[in-house]
Short mmCIF file of C-alpha atoms in Angstrom, two decimals:
data_model
loop_
_atom_site.label_atom_id
_atom_site.label_comp_id
_atom_site.label_asym_id
_atom_site.label_seq_id
_atom_site.Cartn_x
_atom_site.Cartn_y
_atom_site.Cartn_z
CA UNK A 878 -17.12 2.57 22.75
CA UNK A 879 -13.85 1.15 24.02
CA UNK A 880 -12.36 4.62 23.99
CA UNK A 881 -15.14 5.91 26.22
CA UNK A 882 -14.62 3.12 28.71
CA UNK A 883 -10.92 3.81 28.84
CA UNK A 884 -11.58 7.39 29.90
CA UNK A 885 -13.79 7.74 32.97
CA UNK A 886 -13.80 11.08 34.78
CA UNK A 887 -15.23 9.67 38.07
CA UNK A 888 -12.50 7.02 38.10
CA UNK A 889 -9.84 9.67 37.48
CA UNK A 890 -11.20 11.75 40.37
CA UNK A 891 -11.04 8.75 42.73
CA UNK A 892 -7.51 7.95 41.60
CA UNK A 893 -6.36 11.52 42.10
CA UNK A 894 -7.89 11.70 45.57
CA UNK A 895 -6.37 8.45 46.79
CA UNK A 896 -3.02 9.35 45.24
CA UNK A 897 -2.95 12.71 46.99
CA UNK A 898 -3.75 11.27 50.42
CA UNK A 899 -1.08 8.56 50.19
CA UNK A 900 1.56 10.97 48.91
CA UNK A 901 0.93 13.73 51.46
CA UNK A 902 0.99 11.30 54.38
CA UNK A 903 4.48 10.20 53.37
CA UNK A 904 6.12 13.60 52.81
CA UNK A 905 4.30 16.07 55.08
CA UNK A 906 7.16 16.56 57.62
CA UNK A 907 9.46 17.69 54.81
CA UNK A 908 6.77 20.12 53.64
CA UNK A 909 6.59 21.58 57.16
CA UNK A 910 10.36 22.13 57.13
CA UNK A 911 10.07 23.80 53.71
CA UNK A 912 7.47 26.28 54.96
CA UNK A 913 9.51 27.22 58.03
CA UNK A 914 12.74 27.61 56.06
CA UNK A 915 11.03 29.82 53.49
CA UNK A 916 9.51 32.08 56.12
CA UNK A 917 12.62 32.72 58.21
CA UNK A 918 14.50 35.91 57.35
CA UNK A 919 18.22 36.51 56.99
CA UNK A 920 19.78 37.29 60.36
CA UNK A 921 16.95 35.51 62.22
CA UNK A 922 17.63 31.97 61.14
CA UNK A 923 16.42 29.44 63.68
CA UNK A 924 17.02 26.48 61.39
CA UNK A 925 20.21 25.72 59.47
CA UNK A 926 18.65 23.20 57.09
CA UNK A 927 15.85 20.67 56.75
CA UNK A 928 17.23 18.13 59.20
CA UNK A 929 17.97 20.80 61.80
CA UNK A 930 14.39 22.05 61.45
CA UNK A 931 12.87 18.58 61.88
CA UNK A 932 15.09 17.73 64.86
CA UNK A 933 14.22 20.97 66.64
CA UNK A 934 10.53 20.45 65.85
CA UNK A 935 10.55 16.98 67.41
CA UNK A 936 12.41 18.26 70.48
CA UNK A 937 9.98 21.12 71.08
CA UNK A 938 6.66 19.67 69.89
CA UNK A 939 7.17 15.91 69.83
CA UNK A 940 6.91 13.55 66.89
CA UNK A 941 3.41 14.68 65.91
CA UNK A 942 4.62 18.27 65.82
CA UNK A 943 6.00 17.42 62.36
CA UNK A 944 2.42 16.80 61.23
CA UNK A 945 1.02 20.13 62.37
CA UNK A 946 -1.45 21.21 59.69
CA UNK A 947 -1.63 17.71 58.20
CA UNK A 948 -5.33 17.32 58.98
CA UNK A 949 -6.42 20.23 56.79
CA UNK A 950 -4.00 19.12 54.08
CA UNK A 951 -5.30 15.55 54.07
CA UNK A 952 -8.88 16.82 54.04
CA UNK A 953 -8.42 19.13 51.06
CA UNK A 954 -5.70 17.26 49.16
CA UNK A 955 -8.27 14.71 47.97
CA UNK A 956 -10.26 17.19 45.87
CA UNK A 957 -7.09 19.18 45.06
CA UNK A 958 -5.13 16.26 43.58
CA UNK A 959 -8.28 14.80 42.07
CA UNK A 960 -8.94 18.06 40.22
CA UNK A 961 -5.29 18.49 39.18
CA UNK A 962 -4.72 14.99 37.79
CA UNK A 963 -8.22 14.45 36.40
CA UNK A 964 -8.33 17.91 34.78
CA UNK A 965 -5.04 17.26 33.00
CA UNK A 966 -6.36 13.94 31.70
CA UNK A 967 -9.65 15.57 30.70
CA UNK A 968 -8.01 18.40 28.74
CA UNK A 969 -5.52 16.01 27.11
CA UNK A 970 -8.45 13.84 26.08
CA UNK A 971 -10.36 16.81 24.64
CA UNK A 972 -7.34 18.26 22.82
CA UNK A 973 -6.57 14.92 21.13
CA UNK A 974 -10.08 14.26 19.81
CA UNK A 975 -9.17 15.65 16.41
CA UNK A 976 -7.24 12.43 15.76
CA UNK A 977 -3.91 14.18 15.23
CA UNK A 978 -2.48 13.31 18.62
CA UNK A 979 -0.96 15.64 21.19
CA UNK A 980 1.77 18.09 20.31
CA UNK A 981 4.02 19.46 23.06
CA UNK A 982 2.10 22.73 22.89
CA UNK A 983 -1.21 20.92 23.48
CA UNK A 984 0.32 19.02 26.39
CA UNK A 985 1.50 22.30 27.91
CA UNK A 986 -1.94 23.83 27.32
CA UNK A 987 -3.62 20.90 29.09
CA UNK A 988 -1.22 21.32 32.03
CA UNK A 989 -1.93 25.06 32.12
CA UNK A 990 -5.68 24.43 32.31
CA UNK A 991 -5.19 21.82 35.05
CA UNK A 992 -3.11 24.28 37.08
CA UNK A 993 -5.81 26.94 36.77
CA UNK A 994 -8.52 24.53 37.90
CA UNK A 995 -6.74 23.28 41.01
CA UNK A 996 -6.23 26.71 42.65
CA UNK A 997 -9.90 26.70 43.67
CA UNK A 998 -8.89 24.20 46.37
CA UNK A 999 -5.14 24.78 46.57
CA UNK A 1000 -5.27 28.42 47.69
CA UNK A 1001 -7.42 28.00 50.84
CA UNK A 1002 -5.70 24.68 51.62
CA UNK A 1003 -2.24 26.26 51.50
CA UNK A 1004 -3.50 29.32 53.37
CA UNK A 1005 -4.65 27.27 56.37
CA UNK A 1006 -1.76 24.81 56.24
CA UNK A 1007 0.87 27.56 56.30
CA UNK A 1008 -0.65 29.21 59.39
CA UNK A 1009 -0.49 25.92 61.31
CA UNK A 1010 2.94 24.91 60.02
CA UNK A 1011 4.58 28.25 60.75
CA UNK A 1012 3.21 28.62 64.27
CA UNK A 1013 6.00 26.44 65.66
CA UNK A 1014 8.66 28.63 64.06
CA UNK A 1015 7.19 31.77 65.62
CA UNK A 1016 6.98 30.07 69.01
CA UNK A 1017 10.60 28.95 68.71
CA UNK A 1018 11.66 32.45 67.73
CA UNK A 1019 10.00 33.84 70.84
CA UNK A 1020 11.81 31.31 73.00
CA UNK A 1021 15.13 32.33 71.46
CA UNK A 1022 14.34 36.07 71.61
CA UNK A 1023 11.91 36.34 74.54
CA UNK A 1024 11.97 40.12 74.60
CA UNK A 1025 10.43 40.39 71.12
CA UNK A 1026 6.69 40.09 70.68
CA UNK A 1027 5.26 38.91 67.38
CA UNK A 1028 2.51 40.99 65.83
CA UNK A 1029 -0.34 40.40 63.43
CA UNK A 1030 0.20 42.40 60.26
CA UNK A 1031 -2.97 41.85 58.30
CA UNK A 1032 -4.99 44.96 58.99
CA UNK A 1033 -6.56 44.25 62.34
CA UNK A 1034 -6.11 42.06 65.36
CA UNK A 1035 -7.91 38.76 65.74
CA UNK A 1036 -8.17 36.97 69.05
CA UNK A 1037 -8.42 33.57 67.39
CA UNK A 1038 -5.45 34.13 65.10
CA UNK A 1039 -3.43 35.61 67.96
CA UNK A 1040 -4.16 32.56 70.07
CA UNK A 1041 -2.94 30.36 67.24
CA UNK A 1042 0.43 32.05 67.50
CA UNK A 1043 0.60 32.65 71.26
CA UNK A 1044 4.32 32.54 71.99
CA UNK A 1045 4.40 33.61 75.61
CA UNK A 1046 6.76 31.61 77.74
CA UNK A 1047 4.07 29.72 79.57
CA UNK A 1048 3.93 26.02 80.33
CA UNK A 1049 1.52 25.35 77.49
CA UNK A 1050 1.12 27.05 74.12
CA UNK A 1051 -2.50 27.63 73.20
CA UNK A 1052 -3.37 26.15 69.85
CA UNK A 1053 -6.21 26.64 67.47
CA UNK A 1054 -7.68 24.49 64.74
CA UNK A 1055 -7.98 25.14 61.04
CA UNK A 1056 -11.75 25.36 61.51
CA UNK A 1057 -11.42 28.25 63.96
CA UNK A 1058 -8.95 30.06 61.68
CA UNK A 1059 -11.38 29.61 58.77
CA UNK A 1060 -14.28 31.01 60.75
CA UNK A 1061 -12.25 34.01 61.88
CA UNK A 1062 -11.01 34.74 58.36
CA UNK A 1063 -14.54 34.49 56.98
CA UNK A 1064 -15.82 36.78 59.74
CA UNK A 1065 -13.13 39.43 59.35
CA UNK A 1066 -12.16 39.19 55.68
CA UNK A 1067 -14.92 37.25 53.99
CA UNK A 1068 -14.27 34.57 51.38
CA UNK A 1069 -11.40 36.65 49.98
CA UNK A 1070 -9.52 36.04 53.23
CA UNK A 1071 -9.17 32.37 52.31
CA UNK A 1072 -7.91 33.31 48.85
CA UNK A 1073 -5.12 35.60 49.99
CA UNK A 1074 -2.15 34.97 47.70
CA UNK A 1075 -4.32 33.68 44.84
CA UNK A 1076 -2.19 35.49 42.25
CA UNK A 1077 1.01 33.99 43.64
CA UNK A 1078 -0.61 30.55 43.73
CA UNK A 1079 -1.55 30.84 40.06
CA UNK A 1080 1.96 32.10 39.33
CA UNK A 1081 3.35 28.92 40.91
CA UNK A 1082 0.86 26.22 39.93
CA UNK A 1083 0.32 27.07 36.26
CA UNK A 1084 4.05 26.97 35.32
CA UNK A 1085 4.46 23.87 37.49
CA UNK A 1086 1.72 22.02 35.60
CA UNK A 1087 2.99 23.29 32.24
CA UNK A 1088 6.42 21.78 33.02
CA UNK A 1089 5.36 18.69 34.98
CA UNK A 1090 2.64 17.04 32.91
CA UNK A 1091 4.29 17.09 29.44
CA UNK A 1092 7.63 16.02 30.96
CA UNK A 1093 5.96 13.18 32.85
CA UNK A 1094 4.01 12.02 29.79
CA UNK A 1095 7.18 11.77 27.69
CA UNK A 1096 9.25 10.10 30.41
CA UNK A 1097 6.41 7.70 31.12
CA UNK A 1098 6.10 6.78 27.47
CA UNK A 1099 9.75 5.71 27.44
CA UNK A 1100 8.80 2.86 29.79
CA UNK A 1101 6.28 1.28 27.42
CA UNK A 1102 7.01 -2.31 26.50
CA UNK A 1103 6.10 -1.67 22.84
CA UNK A 1104 3.78 0.54 20.75
CA UNK A 1105 1.29 -2.34 20.73
CA UNK A 1106 1.56 -2.85 24.50
CA UNK A 1107 1.22 0.53 26.27
CA UNK A 1108 1.51 -0.92 29.79
CA UNK A 1109 4.28 0.51 31.98
CA UNK A 1110 5.86 -1.07 35.10
CA UNK A 1111 4.78 0.61 38.32
CA UNK A 1112 8.37 1.49 39.23
CA UNK A 1113 8.73 3.41 35.95
CA UNK A 1114 5.61 5.43 36.80
CA UNK A 1115 7.17 6.19 40.18
CA UNK A 1116 10.53 7.25 38.71
CA UNK A 1117 8.86 9.34 36.00
CA UNK A 1118 6.73 11.12 38.60
CA UNK A 1119 9.76 11.74 40.83
CA UNK A 1120 11.97 13.13 38.07
CA UNK A 1121 9.25 15.31 36.56
CA UNK A 1122 8.15 16.59 39.96
CA UNK A 1123 11.70 17.43 41.01
CA UNK A 1124 12.41 19.44 37.84
CA UNK A 1125 9.09 21.32 37.99
CA UNK A 1126 9.40 22.01 41.73
CA UNK A 1127 12.85 23.58 41.46
CA UNK A 1128 11.79 25.58 38.39
CA UNK A 1129 8.95 27.32 40.27
CA UNK A 1130 10.58 27.48 43.71
CA UNK A 1131 10.92 31.32 43.64
CA UNK A 1132 7.16 31.59 43.07
CA UNK A 1133 6.56 29.24 46.01
CA UNK A 1134 8.65 31.46 48.31
CA UNK A 1135 6.60 34.51 47.31
CA UNK A 1136 3.34 32.61 47.82
CA UNK A 1137 4.38 31.38 51.28
CA UNK A 1138 5.42 34.87 52.41
CA UNK A 1139 2.16 36.41 51.17
CA UNK A 1140 -0.04 33.78 52.80
CA UNK A 1141 1.65 33.96 56.22
CA UNK A 1142 -0.68 36.09 58.30
CA UNK A 1143 1.51 36.27 61.37
CA UNK A 1144 4.93 37.86 61.25
CA UNK A 1145 7.76 37.32 63.69
CA UNK A 1146 10.28 39.81 65.04
CA UNK A 1147 11.16 42.50 62.48
CA UNK A 1148 9.43 40.59 59.69
CA UNK A 1149 7.82 42.83 57.10
CA UNK A 1150 4.33 42.61 55.59
CA UNK A 1151 3.82 42.70 51.83
CA UNK A 1152 1.34 44.49 49.60
CA UNK A 1153 1.01 42.03 46.77
CA UNK A 1154 3.31 39.95 44.58
CA UNK A 1155 5.36 42.81 43.14
CA UNK A 1156 6.00 44.39 46.55
CA UNK A 1157 6.96 40.99 47.98
CA UNK A 1158 9.47 40.34 45.18
CA UNK A 1159 10.92 43.84 45.51
CA UNK A 1160 11.37 43.63 49.29
CA UNK A 1161 12.92 40.17 49.20
CA UNK A 1162 15.41 41.27 46.54
CA UNK A 1163 16.28 44.44 48.45
CA UNK A 1164 16.63 42.96 51.95
CA UNK A 1165 17.68 39.35 51.37
CA UNK A 1166 19.07 39.15 47.86
CA UNK A 1167 18.26 36.78 44.96
CA UNK A 1168 19.33 33.74 46.98
CA UNK A 1169 16.27 34.11 49.20
CA UNK A 1170 14.06 32.97 46.33
CA UNK A 1171 15.65 29.52 46.55
CA UNK A 1172 15.01 29.07 50.27
CA UNK A 1173 13.53 25.64 50.85
CA UNK A 1174 14.11 24.63 47.21
CA UNK A 1175 15.77 21.35 48.18
CA UNK A 1176 12.97 20.62 50.64
CA UNK A 1177 10.36 21.38 48.01
CA UNK A 1178 12.09 19.05 45.56
CA UNK A 1179 12.17 16.34 48.26
CA UNK A 1180 8.46 16.91 48.89
CA UNK A 1181 7.24 17.07 45.31
CA UNK A 1182 9.40 14.29 43.83
CA UNK A 1183 8.13 11.40 46.02
CA UNK A 1184 4.69 13.01 46.33
CA UNK A 1185 4.08 12.88 42.61
CA UNK A 1186 5.97 9.61 42.23
CA UNK A 1187 3.66 7.96 44.76
CA UNK A 1188 0.65 9.77 43.32
CA UNK A 1189 1.34 8.56 39.79
CA UNK A 1190 1.81 4.95 40.91
CA UNK A 1191 -1.53 4.99 42.75
CA UNK A 1192 -3.11 6.86 39.85
CA UNK A 1193 -1.94 4.42 37.20
CA UNK A 1194 -2.71 1.35 39.27
CA UNK A 1195 -6.31 2.30 38.59
CA UNK A 1196 -7.99 2.23 42.02
CA UNK A 1197 -10.89 4.27 40.67
CA UNK A 1198 -11.41 1.95 37.71
CA UNK A 1199 -11.34 -1.03 40.06
CA UNK A 1200 -13.91 0.54 42.38
CA UNK A 1201 -16.19 1.46 39.47
CA UNK A 1202 -15.68 -1.87 37.72
CA UNK A 1203 -13.64 -0.60 34.78
CA UNK A 1204 -10.43 -2.05 33.38
CA UNK A 1205 -7.47 0.11 34.45
CA UNK A 1206 -5.97 2.01 31.55
CA UNK A 1207 -2.38 2.61 32.47
CA UNK A 1208 -1.38 5.31 30.03
CA UNK A 1209 -2.61 8.77 29.10
CA UNK A 1210 -5.28 8.05 26.55
CA UNK A 1211 -4.91 9.67 23.17
#
């Protein structure tokens, strides 16, 4: 009975949701810089590095320009992180019910299943977020090269999507919300429009979870006071989440570049469209070289490390257990 109380799926879902919201709020500007750095092509570089990108964003769009797309991310990150973290716990719990504990293979399998589950929310969330984040880069490109007009390379022109990326040199840039982009995608492409880049998202999130969760579990276990006392200081949860997130983020950074390119509906001056993952990889290699697959890698590491560090602290504090009246259980249950 005690074992059942220690594992509560509703509590895990609450923890994951709260953790995601807190983490995203703290690191979203870095994520915006990552998206813009990944999307810019060689020879058309508007931003030299992360700091240059953030400074130029503040100058052109103000402080809140760094949080463009944050609303949709905060809305969907609750179910996304809840599914990711709770699914990993759920599969770990199921795979250890035979009483023989968790091998590294089982931990990797649990992470793989968690990564597969989260893409239901991750793909449309990233799809909408990228359109809003990258709009500022396209507008800046038009200001630098005013004679070049950006085009929509997605098989048809959409007034709503075009307005989202209006880069004419007027006094005010027209902007559109994630809701309007969603409606237009559903109208023109159907539900599949929101799941553009699903294959690339799976290619990124499954390996990430396979690396992250086992690594975190083992690092986290090193902070236990003793085998009899499984409690871990909150700072150790934070450090374990940061280190595991950093390693996993850098490991899958090439997949993240491919996913970002595929999900960007609008293309700037002389920017090519892609016909799937293989075509995207081939064109990047041919035109930009292998180094292009590491664009934004440092930014992604800076996003993921504190994001998952913060998330794990909130998760292991046990907000969900507190809300539901359970006793927090601050270690992956076996």
